Short mmCIF file of C-alpha atoms in Angstrom, two decimals:
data_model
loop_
_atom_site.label_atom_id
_atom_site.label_comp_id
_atom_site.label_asym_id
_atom_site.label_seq_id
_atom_site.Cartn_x
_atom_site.Cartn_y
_atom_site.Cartn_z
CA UNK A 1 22.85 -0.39 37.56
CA UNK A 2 21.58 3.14 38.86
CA UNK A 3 18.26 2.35 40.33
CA UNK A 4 18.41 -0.09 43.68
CA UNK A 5 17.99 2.73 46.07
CA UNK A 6 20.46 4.82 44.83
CA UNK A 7 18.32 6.03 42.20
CA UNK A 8 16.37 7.81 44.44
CA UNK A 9 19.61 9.74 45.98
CA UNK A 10 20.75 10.24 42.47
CA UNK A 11 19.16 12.44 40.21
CA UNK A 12 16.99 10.16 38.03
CA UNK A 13 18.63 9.36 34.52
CA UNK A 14 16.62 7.90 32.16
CA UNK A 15 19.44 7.68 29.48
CA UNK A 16 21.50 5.84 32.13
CA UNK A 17 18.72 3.42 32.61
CA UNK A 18 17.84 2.83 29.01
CA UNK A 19 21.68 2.00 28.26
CA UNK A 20 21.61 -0.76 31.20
CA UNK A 21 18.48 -1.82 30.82
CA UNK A 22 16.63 -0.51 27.49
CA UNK A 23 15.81 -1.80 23.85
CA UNK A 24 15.23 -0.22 20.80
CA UNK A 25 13.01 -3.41 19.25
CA UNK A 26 12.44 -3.91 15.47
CA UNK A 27 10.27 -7.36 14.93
CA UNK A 28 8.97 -9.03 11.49
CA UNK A 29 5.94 -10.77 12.89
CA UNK A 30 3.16 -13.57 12.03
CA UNK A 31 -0.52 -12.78 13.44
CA UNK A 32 -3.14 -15.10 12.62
CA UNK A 33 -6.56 -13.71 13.37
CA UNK A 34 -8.48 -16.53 14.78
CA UNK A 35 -11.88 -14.98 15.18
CA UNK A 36 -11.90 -14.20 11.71
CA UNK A 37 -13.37 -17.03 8.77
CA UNK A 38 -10.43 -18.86 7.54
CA UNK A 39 -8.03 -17.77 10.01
CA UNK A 40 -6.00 -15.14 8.02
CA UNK A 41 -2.30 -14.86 8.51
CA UNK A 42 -1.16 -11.04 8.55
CA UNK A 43 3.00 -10.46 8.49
CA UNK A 44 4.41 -7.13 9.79
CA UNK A 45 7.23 -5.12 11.35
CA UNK A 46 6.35 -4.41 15.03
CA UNK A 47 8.53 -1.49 16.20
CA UNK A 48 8.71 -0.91 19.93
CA UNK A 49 10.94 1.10 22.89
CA UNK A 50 11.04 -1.40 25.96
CA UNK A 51 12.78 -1.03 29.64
CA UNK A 52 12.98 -3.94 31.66
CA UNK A 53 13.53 -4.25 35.73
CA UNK A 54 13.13 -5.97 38.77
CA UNK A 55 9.78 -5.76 40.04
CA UNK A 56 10.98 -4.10 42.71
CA UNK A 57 11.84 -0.81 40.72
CA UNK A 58 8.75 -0.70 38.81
CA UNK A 59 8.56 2.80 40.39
CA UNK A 60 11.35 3.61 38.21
CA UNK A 61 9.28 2.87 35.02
CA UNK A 62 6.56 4.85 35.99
CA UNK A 63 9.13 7.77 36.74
CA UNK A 64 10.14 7.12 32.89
CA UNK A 65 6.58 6.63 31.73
CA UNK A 66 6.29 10.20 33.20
CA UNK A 67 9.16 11.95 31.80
CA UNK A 68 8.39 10.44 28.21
CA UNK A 69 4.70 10.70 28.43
CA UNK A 70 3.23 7.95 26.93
CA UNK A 71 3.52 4.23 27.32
CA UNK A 72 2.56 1.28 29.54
CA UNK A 73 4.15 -0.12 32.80
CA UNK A 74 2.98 -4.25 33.54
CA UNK A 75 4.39 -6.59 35.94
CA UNK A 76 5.06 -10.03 34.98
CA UNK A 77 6.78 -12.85 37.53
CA UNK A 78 9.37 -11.02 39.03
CA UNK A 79 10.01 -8.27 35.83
CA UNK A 80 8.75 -4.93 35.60
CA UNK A 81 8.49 -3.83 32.25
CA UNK A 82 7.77 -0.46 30.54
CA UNK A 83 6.59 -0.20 27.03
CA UNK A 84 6.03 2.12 24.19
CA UNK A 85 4.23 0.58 20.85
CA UNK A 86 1.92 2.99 19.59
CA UNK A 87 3.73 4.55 16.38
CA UNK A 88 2.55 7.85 16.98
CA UNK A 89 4.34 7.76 20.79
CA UNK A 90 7.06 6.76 19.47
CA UNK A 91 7.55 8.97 16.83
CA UNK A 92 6.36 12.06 19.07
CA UNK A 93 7.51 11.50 22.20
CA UNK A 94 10.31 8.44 22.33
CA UNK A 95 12.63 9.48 19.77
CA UNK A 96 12.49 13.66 19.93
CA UNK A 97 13.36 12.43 23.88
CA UNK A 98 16.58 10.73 22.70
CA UNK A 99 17.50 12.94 20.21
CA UNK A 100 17.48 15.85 22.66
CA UNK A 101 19.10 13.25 25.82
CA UNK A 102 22.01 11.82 23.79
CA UNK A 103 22.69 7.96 24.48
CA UNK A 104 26.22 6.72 23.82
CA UNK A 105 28.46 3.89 22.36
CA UNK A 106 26.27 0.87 21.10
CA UNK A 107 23.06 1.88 22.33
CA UNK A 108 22.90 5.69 20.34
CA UNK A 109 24.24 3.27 17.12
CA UNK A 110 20.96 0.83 18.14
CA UNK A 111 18.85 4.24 18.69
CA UNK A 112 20.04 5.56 14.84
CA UNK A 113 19.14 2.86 13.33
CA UNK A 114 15.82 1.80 14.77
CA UNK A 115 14.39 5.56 14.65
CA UNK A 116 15.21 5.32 10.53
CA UNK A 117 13.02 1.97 10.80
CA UNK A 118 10.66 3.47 12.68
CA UNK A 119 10.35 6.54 9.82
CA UNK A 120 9.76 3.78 6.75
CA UNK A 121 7.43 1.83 8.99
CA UNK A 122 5.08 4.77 9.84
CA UNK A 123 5.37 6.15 6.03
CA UNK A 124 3.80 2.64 5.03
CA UNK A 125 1.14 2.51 8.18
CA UNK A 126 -1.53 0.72 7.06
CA UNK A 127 -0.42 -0.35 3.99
CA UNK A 128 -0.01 -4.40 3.63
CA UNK A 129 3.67 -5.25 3.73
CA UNK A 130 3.01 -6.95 0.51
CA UNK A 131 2.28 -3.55 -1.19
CA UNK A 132 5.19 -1.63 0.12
CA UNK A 133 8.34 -0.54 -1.61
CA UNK A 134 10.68 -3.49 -2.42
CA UNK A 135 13.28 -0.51 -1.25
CA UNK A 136 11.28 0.12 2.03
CA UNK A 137 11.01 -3.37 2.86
CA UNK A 138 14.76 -4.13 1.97
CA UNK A 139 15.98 -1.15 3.79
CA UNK A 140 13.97 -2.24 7.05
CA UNK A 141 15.64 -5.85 6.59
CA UNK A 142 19.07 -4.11 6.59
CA UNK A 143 18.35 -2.55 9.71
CA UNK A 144 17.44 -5.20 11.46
CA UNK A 145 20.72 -7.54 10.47
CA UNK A 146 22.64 -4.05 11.72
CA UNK A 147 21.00 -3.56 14.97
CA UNK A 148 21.88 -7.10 16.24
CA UNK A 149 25.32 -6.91 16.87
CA UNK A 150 24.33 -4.16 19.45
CA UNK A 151 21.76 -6.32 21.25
CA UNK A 152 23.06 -8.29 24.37
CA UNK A 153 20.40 -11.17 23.29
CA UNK A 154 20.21 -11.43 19.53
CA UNK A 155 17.13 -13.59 18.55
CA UNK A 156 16.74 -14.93 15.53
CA UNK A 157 13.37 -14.03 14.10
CA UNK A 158 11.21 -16.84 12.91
CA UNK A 159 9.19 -15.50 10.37
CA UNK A 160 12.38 -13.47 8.33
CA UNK A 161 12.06 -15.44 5.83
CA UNK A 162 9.14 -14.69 4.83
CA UNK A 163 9.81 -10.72 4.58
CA UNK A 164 12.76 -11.84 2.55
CA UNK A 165 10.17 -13.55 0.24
CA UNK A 166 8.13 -10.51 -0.07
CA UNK A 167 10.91 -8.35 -1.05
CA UNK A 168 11.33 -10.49 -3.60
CA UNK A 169 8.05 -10.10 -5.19
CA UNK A 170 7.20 -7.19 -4.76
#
């Protein structure tokens, strides 16, 4: 890891950082709006860039907050976390950054595949998922199975079933 004091001695690599310690995240998600009659249930793709850290380097996220120009820094227990969820961020800020500053190996492969999810996801912004493309919504499914053999934590999503059920019809 580059940041534990050294980072400061260093000059500060953010592409270095977001191969030890970053994730390109792709999500199919339940939200139930509560404070609405009858409780709705919504199901999405949540796309979001994420660097995690001690809490003792969270002045390393807000050095990358800086250089990418958008996002949010929290601290949680002992994590630091910086995070970038708005689509139009990402699209204008996170991936031209990583397009121009090269990652490597697994990570770039992670990076290719989640900016191509990130393209059909804001193409359909605020459509419902059930009126998308069956090819869109396929496509995005693909990506997902692909981009977790290059995650150190796979988890398996809990509501993928149901986007595989909405492919199906529509």
């Amino acid at each position: 890891m580059l940041y534990n004091g050294d980072m400061e001695k260093e000059k500060f690599n953010i592409v270095t950082l977001v191969s030890n310690d970053g994730c390109f995240d792709l999500q199919f998600r339940k939200d139930t709006r509560h404070e609405r009659s009858g409780s709705p249930t919504y199901y999405r793709w949540k796309i979001q860039f994420v660097i995690t850290t001690p809490k003792e380097n969270v002045k390393v996220l807000e050095k990358a907050k800086k250089i990418i120009g958008c996002g949010n820094v929290s601290v949680a227990g002992s994590q630091a976390r910086f995070s970038v969820q708005k689509i139009g961020d990402i699209t204008d800020a996170v991936i031209p950054y990583f397009q121009k500053n090269t990652l490597a190996g697994k990570k770039k492969k992670d990076f290719d595949l989640w900016q191509k999810a990130v393209e059909i996801i804001r193409r359909n912004k605020g459509v419902p998922i059930a009126k998308w493309k069956k090819s869109d919504l396929l496509y995005v499914m693909e990506i997902h199975n692909l981009t977790a053999k290059y995650k150190q934590k796979p988890r398996k999503q809990k509501w993928i079933e149901m986007a595989r059920t909405l492919a199906k019809t529509t």
